[in-house]
PDB file of C-alpha atoms in Angstrom:
ATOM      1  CA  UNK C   1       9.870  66.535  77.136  1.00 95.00           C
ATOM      2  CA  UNK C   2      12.244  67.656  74.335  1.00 98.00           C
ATOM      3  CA  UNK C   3      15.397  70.436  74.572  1.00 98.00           C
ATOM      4  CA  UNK C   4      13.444  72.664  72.480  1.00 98.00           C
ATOM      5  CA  UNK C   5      10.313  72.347  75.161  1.00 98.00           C
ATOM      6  CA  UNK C   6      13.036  73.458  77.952  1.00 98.00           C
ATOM      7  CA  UNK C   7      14.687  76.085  75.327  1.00 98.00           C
ATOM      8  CA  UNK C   8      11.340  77.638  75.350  1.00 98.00           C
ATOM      9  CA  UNK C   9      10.806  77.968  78.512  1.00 98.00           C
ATOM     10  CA  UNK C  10      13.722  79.576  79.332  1.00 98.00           C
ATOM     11  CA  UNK C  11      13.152  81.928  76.460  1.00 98.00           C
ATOM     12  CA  UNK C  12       9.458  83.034  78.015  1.00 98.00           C
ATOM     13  CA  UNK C  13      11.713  83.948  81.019  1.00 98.00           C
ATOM     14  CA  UNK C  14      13.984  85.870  79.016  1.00 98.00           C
ATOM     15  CA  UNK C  15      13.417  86.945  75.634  1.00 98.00           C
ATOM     16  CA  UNK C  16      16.544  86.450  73.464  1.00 98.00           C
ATOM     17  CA  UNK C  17      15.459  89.934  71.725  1.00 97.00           C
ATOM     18  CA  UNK C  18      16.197  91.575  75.748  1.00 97.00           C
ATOM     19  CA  UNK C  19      20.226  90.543  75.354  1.00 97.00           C
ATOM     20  CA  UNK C  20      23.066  93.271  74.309  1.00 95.00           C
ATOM     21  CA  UNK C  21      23.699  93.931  70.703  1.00 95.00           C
ATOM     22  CA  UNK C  22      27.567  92.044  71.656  1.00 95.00           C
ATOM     23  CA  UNK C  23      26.106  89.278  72.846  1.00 96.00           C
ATOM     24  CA  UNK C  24      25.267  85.719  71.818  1.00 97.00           C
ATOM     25  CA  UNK C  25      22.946  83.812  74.416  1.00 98.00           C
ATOM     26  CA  UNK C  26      20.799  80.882  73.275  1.00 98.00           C
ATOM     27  CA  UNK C  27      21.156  77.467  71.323  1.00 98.00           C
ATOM     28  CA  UNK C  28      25.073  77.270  71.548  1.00 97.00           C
ATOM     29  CA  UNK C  29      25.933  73.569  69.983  1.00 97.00           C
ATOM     30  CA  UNK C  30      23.701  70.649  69.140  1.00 97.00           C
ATOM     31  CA  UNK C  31      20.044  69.394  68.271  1.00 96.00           C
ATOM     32  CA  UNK C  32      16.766  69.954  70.285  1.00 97.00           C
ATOM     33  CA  UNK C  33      14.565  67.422  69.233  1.00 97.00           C
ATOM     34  CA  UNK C  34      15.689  64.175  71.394  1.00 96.00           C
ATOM     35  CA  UNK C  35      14.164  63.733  74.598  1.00 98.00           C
ATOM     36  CA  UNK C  36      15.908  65.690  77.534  1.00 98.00           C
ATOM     37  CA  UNK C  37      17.734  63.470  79.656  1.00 98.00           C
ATOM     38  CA  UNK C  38      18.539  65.645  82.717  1.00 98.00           C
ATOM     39  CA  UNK C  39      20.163  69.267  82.516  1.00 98.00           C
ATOM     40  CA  UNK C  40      23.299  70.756  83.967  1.00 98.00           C
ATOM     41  CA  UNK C  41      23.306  74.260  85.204  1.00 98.00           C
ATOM     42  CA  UNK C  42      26.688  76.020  85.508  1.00 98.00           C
ATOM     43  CA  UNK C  43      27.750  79.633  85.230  1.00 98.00           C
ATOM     44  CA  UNK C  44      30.582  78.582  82.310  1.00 98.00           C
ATOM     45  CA  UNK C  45      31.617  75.907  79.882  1.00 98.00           C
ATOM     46  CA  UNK C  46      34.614  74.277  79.695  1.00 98.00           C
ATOM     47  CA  UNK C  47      36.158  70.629  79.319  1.00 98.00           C
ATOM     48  CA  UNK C  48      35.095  69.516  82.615  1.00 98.00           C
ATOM     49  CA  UNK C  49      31.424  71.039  82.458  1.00 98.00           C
ATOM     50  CA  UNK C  50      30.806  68.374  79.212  1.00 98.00           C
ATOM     51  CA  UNK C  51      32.516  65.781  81.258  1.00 98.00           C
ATOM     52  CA  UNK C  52      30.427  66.374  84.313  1.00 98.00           C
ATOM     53  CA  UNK C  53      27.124  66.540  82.292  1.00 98.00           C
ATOM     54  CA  UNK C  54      27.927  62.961  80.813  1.00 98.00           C
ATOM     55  CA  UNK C  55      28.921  61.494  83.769  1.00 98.00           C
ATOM     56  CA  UNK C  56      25.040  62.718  85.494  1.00 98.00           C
ATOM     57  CA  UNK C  57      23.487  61.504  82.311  1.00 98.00           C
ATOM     58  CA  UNK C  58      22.443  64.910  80.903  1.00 98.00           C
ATOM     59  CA  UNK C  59      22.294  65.358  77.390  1.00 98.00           C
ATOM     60  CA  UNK C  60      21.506  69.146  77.981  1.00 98.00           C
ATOM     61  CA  UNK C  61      23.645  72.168  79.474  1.00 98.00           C
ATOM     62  CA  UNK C  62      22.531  75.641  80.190  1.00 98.00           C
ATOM     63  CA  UNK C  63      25.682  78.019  81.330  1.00 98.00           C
ATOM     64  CA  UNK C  64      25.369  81.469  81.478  1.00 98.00           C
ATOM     65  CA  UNK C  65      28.310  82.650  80.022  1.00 98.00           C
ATOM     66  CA  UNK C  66      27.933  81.817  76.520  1.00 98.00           C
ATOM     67  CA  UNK C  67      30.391  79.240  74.861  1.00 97.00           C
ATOM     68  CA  UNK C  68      30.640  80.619  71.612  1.00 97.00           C
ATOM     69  CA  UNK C  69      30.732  84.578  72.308  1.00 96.00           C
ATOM     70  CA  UNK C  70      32.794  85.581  69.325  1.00 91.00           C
ATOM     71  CA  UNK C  71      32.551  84.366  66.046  1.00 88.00           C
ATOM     72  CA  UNK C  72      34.711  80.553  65.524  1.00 91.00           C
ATOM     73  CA  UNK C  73      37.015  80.185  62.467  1.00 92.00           C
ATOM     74  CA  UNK C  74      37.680  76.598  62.930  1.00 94.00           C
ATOM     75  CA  UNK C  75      36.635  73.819  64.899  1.00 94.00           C
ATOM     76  CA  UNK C  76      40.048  72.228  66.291  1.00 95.00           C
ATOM     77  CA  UNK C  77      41.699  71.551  69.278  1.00 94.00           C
ATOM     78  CA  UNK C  78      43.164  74.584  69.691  1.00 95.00           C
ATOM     79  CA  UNK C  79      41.729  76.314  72.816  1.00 95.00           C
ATOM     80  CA  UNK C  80      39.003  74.953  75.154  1.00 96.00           C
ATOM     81  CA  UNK C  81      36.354  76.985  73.464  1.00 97.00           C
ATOM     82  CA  UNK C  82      36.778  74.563  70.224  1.00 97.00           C
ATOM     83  CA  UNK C  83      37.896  71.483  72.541  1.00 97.00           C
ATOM     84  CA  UNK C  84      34.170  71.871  74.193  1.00 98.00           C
ATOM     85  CA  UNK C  85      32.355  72.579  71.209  1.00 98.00           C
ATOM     86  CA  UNK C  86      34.007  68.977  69.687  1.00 97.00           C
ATOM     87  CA  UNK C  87      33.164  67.200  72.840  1.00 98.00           C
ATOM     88  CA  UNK C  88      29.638  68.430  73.524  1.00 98.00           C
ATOM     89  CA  UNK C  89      28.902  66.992  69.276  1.00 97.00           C
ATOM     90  CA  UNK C  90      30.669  64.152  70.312  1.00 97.00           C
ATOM     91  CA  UNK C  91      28.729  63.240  73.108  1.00 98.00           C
ATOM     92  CA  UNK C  92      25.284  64.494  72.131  1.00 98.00           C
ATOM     93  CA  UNK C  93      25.025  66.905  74.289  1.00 98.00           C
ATOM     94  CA  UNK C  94      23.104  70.401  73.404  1.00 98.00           C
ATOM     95  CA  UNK C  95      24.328  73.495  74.943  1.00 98.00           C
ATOM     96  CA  UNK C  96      22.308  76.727  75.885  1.00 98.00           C
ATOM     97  CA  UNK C  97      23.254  80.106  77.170  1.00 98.00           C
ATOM     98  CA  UNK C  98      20.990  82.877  79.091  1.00 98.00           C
ATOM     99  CA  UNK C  99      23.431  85.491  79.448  1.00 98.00           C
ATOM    100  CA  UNK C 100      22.387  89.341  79.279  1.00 97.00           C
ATOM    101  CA  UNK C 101      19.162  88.508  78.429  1.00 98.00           C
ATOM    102  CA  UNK C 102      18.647  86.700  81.945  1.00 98.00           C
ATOM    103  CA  UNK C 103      20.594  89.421  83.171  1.00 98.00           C
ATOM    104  CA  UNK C 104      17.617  92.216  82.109  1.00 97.00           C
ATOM    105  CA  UNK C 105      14.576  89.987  82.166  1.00 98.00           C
ATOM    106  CA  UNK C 106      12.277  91.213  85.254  1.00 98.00           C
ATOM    107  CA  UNK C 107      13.155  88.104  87.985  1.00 98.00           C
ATOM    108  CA  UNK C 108      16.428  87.395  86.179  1.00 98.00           C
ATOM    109  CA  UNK C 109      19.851  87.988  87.750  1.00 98.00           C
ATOM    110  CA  UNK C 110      20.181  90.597  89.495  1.00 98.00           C
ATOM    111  CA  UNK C 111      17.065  90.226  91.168  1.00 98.00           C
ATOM    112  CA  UNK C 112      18.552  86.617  92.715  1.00 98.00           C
ATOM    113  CA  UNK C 113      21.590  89.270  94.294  1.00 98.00           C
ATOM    114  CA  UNK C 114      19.177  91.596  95.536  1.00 98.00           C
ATOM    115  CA  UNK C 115      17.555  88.396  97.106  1.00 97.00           C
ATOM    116  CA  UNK C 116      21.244  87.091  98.528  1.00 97.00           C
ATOM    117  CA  UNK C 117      21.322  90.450 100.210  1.00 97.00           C
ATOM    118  CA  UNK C 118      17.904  90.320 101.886  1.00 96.00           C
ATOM    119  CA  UNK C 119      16.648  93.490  99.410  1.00 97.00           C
ATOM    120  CA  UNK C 120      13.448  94.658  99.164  1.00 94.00           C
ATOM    121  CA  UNK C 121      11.183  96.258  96.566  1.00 96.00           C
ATOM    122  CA  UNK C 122      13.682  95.568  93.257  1.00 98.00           C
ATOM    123  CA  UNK C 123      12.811  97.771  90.485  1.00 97.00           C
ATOM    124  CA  UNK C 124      14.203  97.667  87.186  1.00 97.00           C
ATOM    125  CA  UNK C 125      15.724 101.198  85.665  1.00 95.00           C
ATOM    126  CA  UNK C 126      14.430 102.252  82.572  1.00 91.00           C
ATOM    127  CA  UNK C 127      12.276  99.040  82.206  1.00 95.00           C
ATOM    128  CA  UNK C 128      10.803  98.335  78.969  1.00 95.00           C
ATOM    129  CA  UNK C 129       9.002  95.382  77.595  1.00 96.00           C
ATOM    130  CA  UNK C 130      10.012  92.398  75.212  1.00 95.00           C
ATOM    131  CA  UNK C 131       7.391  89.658  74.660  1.00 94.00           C
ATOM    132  CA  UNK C 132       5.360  90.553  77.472  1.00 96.00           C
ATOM    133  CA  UNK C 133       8.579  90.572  79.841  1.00 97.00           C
ATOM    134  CA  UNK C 134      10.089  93.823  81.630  1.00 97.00           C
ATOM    135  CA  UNK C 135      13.440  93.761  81.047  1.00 97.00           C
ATOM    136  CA  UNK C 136      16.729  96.583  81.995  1.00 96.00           C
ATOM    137  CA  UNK C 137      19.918  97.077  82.424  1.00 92.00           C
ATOM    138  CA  UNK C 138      20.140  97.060  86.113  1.00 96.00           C
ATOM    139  CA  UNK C 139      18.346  97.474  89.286  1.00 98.00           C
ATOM    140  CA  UNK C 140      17.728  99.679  92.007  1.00 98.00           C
ATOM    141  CA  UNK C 141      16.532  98.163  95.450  1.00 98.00           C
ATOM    142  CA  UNK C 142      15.987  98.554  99.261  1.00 98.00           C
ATOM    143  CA  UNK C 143      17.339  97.100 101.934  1.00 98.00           C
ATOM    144  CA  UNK C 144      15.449  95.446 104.767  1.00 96.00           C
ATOM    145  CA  UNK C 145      17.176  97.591 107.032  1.00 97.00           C
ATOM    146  CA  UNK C 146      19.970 100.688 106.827  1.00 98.00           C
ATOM    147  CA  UNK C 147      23.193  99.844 107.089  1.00 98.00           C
ATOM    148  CA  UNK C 148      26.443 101.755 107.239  1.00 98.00           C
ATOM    149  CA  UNK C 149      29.276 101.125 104.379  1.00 98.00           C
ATOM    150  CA  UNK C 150      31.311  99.166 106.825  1.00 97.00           C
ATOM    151  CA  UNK C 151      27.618  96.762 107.890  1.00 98.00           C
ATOM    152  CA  UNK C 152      27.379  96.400 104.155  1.00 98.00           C
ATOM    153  CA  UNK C 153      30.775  95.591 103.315  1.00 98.00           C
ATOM    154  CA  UNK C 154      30.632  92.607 105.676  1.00 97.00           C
ATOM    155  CA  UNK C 155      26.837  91.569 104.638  1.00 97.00           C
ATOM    156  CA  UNK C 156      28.203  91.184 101.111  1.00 97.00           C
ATOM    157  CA  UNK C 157      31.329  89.446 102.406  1.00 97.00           C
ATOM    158  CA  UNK C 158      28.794  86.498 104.259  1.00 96.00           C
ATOM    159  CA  UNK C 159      26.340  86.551 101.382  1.00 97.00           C
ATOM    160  CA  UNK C 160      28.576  85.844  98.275  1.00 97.00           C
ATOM    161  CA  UNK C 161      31.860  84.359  99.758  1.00 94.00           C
ATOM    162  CA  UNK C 162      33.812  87.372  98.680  1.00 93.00           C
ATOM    163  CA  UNK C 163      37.238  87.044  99.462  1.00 86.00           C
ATOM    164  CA  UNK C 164      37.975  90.660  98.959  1.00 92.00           C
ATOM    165  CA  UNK C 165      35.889  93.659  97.976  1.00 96.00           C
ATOM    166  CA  UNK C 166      36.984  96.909  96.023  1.00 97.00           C
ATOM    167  CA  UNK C 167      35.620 100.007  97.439  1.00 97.00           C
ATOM    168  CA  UNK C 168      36.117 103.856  96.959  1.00 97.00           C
ATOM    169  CA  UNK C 169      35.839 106.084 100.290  1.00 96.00           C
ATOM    170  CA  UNK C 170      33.576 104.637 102.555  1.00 97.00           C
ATOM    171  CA  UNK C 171      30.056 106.608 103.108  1.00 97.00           C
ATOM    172  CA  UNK C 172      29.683 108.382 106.043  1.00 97.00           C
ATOM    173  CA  UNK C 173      25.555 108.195 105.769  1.00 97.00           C
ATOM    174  CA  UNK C 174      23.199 104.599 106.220  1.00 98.00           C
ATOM    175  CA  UNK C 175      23.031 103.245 103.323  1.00 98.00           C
ATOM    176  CA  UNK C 176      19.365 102.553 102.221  1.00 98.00           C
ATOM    177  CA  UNK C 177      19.160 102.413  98.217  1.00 98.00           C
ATOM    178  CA  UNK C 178      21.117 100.034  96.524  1.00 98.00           C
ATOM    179  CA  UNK C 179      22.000  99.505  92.772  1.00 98.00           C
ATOM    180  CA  UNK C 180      22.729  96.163  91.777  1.00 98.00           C
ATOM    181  CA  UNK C 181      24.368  94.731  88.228  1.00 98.00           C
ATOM    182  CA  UNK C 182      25.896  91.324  88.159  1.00 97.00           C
ATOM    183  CA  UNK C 183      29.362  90.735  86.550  1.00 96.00           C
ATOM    184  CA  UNK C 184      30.969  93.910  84.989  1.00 95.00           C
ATOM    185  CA  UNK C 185      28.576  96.818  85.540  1.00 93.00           C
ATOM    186  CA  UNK C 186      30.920  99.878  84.112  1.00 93.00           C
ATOM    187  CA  UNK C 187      27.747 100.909  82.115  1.00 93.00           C
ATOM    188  CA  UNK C 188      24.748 101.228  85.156  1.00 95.00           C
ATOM    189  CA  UNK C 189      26.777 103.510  86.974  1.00 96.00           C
ATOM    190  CA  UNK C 190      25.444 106.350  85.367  1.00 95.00           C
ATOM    191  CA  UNK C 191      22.033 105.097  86.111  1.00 95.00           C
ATOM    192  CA  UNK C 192      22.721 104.389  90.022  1.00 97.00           C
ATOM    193  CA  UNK C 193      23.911 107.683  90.218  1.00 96.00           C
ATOM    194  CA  UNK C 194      20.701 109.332  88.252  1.00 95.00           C
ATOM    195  CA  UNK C 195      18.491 107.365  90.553  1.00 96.00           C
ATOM    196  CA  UNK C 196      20.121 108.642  93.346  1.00 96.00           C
ATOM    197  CA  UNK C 197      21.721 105.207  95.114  1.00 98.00           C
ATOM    198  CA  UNK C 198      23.230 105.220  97.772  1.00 98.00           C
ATOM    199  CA  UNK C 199      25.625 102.364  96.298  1.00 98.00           C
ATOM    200  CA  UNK C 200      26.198 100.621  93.346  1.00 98.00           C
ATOM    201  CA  UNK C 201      27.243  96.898  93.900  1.00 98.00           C
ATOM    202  CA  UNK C 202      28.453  94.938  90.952  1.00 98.00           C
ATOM    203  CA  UNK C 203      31.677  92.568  89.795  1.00 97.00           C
ATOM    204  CA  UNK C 204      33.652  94.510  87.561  1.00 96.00           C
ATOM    205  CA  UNK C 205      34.601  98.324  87.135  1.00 96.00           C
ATOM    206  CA  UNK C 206      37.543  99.708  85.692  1.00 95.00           C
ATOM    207  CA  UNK C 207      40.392 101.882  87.931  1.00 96.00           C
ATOM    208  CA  UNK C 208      38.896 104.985  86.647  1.00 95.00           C
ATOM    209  CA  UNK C 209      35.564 104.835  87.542  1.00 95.00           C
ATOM    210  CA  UNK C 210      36.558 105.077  91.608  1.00 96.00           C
ATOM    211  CA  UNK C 211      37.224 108.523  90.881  1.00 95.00           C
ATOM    212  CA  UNK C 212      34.934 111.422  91.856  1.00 93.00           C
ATOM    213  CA  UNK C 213      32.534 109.942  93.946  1.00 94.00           C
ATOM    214  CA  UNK C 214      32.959 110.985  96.933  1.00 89.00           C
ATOM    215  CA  UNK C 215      30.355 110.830  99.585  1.00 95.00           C
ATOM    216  CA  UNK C 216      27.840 110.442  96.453  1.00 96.00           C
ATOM    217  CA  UNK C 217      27.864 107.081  95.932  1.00 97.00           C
ATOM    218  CA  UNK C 218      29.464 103.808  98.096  1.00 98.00           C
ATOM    219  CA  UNK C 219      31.201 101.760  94.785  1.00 98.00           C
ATOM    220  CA  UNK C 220      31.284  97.612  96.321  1.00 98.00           C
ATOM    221  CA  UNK C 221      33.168  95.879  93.662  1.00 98.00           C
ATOM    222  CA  UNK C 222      33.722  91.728  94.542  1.00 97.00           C
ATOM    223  CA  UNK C 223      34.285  89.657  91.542  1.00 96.00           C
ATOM    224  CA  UNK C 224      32.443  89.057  87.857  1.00 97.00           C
ATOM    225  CA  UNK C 225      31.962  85.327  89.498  1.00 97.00           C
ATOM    226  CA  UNK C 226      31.234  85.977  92.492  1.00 97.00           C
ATOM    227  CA  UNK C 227      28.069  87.978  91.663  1.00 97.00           C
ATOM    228  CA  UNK C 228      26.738  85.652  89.159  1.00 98.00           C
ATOM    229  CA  UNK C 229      27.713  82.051  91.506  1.00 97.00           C
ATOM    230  CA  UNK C 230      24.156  82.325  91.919  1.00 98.00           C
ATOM    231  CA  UNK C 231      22.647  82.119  88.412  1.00 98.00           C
ATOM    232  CA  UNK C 232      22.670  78.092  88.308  1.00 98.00           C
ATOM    233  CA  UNK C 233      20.488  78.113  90.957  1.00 98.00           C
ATOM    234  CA  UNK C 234      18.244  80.588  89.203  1.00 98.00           C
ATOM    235  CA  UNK C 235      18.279  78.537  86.241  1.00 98.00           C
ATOM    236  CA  UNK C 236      17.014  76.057  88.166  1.00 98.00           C
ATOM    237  CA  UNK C 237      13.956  77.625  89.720  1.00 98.00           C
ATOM    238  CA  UNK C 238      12.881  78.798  86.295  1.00 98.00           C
ATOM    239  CA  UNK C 239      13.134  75.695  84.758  1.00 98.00           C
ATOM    240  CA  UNK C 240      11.546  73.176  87.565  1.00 98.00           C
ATOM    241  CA  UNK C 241       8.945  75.637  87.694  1.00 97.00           C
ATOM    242  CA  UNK C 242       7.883  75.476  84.156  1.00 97.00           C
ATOM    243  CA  UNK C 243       9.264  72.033  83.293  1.00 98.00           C
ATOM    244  CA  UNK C 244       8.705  70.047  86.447  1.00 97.00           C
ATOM    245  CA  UNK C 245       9.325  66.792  84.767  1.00 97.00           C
ATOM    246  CA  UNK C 246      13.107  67.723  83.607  1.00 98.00           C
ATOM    247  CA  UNK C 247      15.633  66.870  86.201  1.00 98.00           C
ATOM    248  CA  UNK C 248      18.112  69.791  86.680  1.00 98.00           C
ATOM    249  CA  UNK C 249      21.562  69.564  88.157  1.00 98.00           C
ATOM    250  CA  UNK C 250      23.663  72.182  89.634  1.00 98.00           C
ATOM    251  CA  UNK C 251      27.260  71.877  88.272  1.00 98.00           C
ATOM    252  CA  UNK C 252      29.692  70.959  91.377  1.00 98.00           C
ATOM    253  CA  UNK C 253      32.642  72.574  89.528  1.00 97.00           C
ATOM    254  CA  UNK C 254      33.803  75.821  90.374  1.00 96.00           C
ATOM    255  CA  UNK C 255      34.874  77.625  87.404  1.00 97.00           C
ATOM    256  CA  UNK C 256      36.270  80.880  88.548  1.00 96.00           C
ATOM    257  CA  UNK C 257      39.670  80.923  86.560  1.00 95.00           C
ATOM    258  CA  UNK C 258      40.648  84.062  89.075  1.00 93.00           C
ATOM    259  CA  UNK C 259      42.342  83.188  92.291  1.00 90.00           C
ATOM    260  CA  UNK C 260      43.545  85.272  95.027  1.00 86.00           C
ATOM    261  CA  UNK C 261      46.751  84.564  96.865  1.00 87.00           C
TER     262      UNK C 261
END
């Protein structure tokens, strides 16, 4: 099987045309006819994410955080951006990213959260169709059972490893609805509240957007990383389904560049 057979496949998942008008998923760096060798599966790319997919004999990564997200000037060995784009050339190895448009595809991200957290009945807000794939920013699910804020607080703690958790006034009601958007969410707030949610769990919100909700709505806020830790495994699933001849590997590199003391 060729890159361009696995590119594809990811791409019936997740239509490039569902990603944000900012963003830049897809072919990153290299070629996609050779044969794939095995694929690595992380969340980012750096240095040590080309090194690891040499060493496991993959001549193919797929991150979801693209590489290349703004525009490159030069090619040098100025920042690790450049440093892995020269490396991955160097070694043959192609790189592709499924970033908001495996966030929005129906199945895609934030479905795998609502999964960590037991959820039920995942729905997509303001779905529309791309390719013959539902895709939105966003969804709204149940949980298996009610839970207070406190009961939820911890659930999320278990599920995702979260070292800490930002959180406005805790509810005083079960919480039964649940809004979910992986890494910064800012933007599906609006539609958690429209939908009437009980909370709104994502990885990043600005210090502003605590204010005024009161008793509305139960803001869980745990880390852009810690949301999407998931995503390789995702990747995974999507890809040995479809392509059950290409060997996949989960990267064993934790990339998080924010640590808490």
């Amino acid at each position: 099987m060729k890159i361009k057979d696995v590119i594809s496949a990811l791409e019936c998942f997740a239509p490039l045309p569902l990603q944000c008008d900012y963003d830049n998923a897809g072919l990153q760096v290299g070629l996609t006819e050779a044969e794939v060798s095995g694929v690595l599966l992380c969340l980012d790319i750096t240095e040590a994410i080309v090194l690891e997919a040499e060493k496991k004999g993959c001549n193919m990564i797929v991150s979801h955080h693209p590489l290349i997200f703004r525009k490159l000037r030069q090619v040098t060995d100025a920042d690790y951006v450049q440093r892995s784009v020269m490396m991955a050339i160097q070694k043959g190895i192609t790189i592709v990213s499924m970033h908001t448009n495996l966030d929005a595809a129906e199945g895609g991200v934030n479905y795998m959260i609502a999964r960590k957290l037991g959820a039920i009945d995942v729905q997509l807000f303001d779905a529309h169709e791309v390719n013959g794939v539902k895709g939105g920013e966003g969804v709204m699910a149940t949980l298996a059972e009610p839970l207070s804020a406190q009961q939820l607080i911890e659930k999320v703690k278990e599920a995702f490893g979260a070292e800490r958790i930002m959180a406005n006034e805790l509810l005083e009601r079960p919480i039964c609805k649940v809004a979910i958007c992986g890494g910064a969410g800012s933007d599906v707030l609006g539609n958690a509240l429209r939908h009437g949610a009980d909370a709104f769990i994502t990885g990043e919100m600005s210090y502003h957007m605590f204010f005024g909700l009161e008793q509305q709505l139960q803001l869980l806020v745990f880390g852009h990383y810690e949301t999407e830790q998931f995503t390789p495994q995702l990747l995974k699933e999507i890809i040995t389904e479809r392509c059950p001849e290409v060997r996949c590997e989960i990267t064993e590199i934790n990339t998080n560049p924010i640590k808490y003391y």
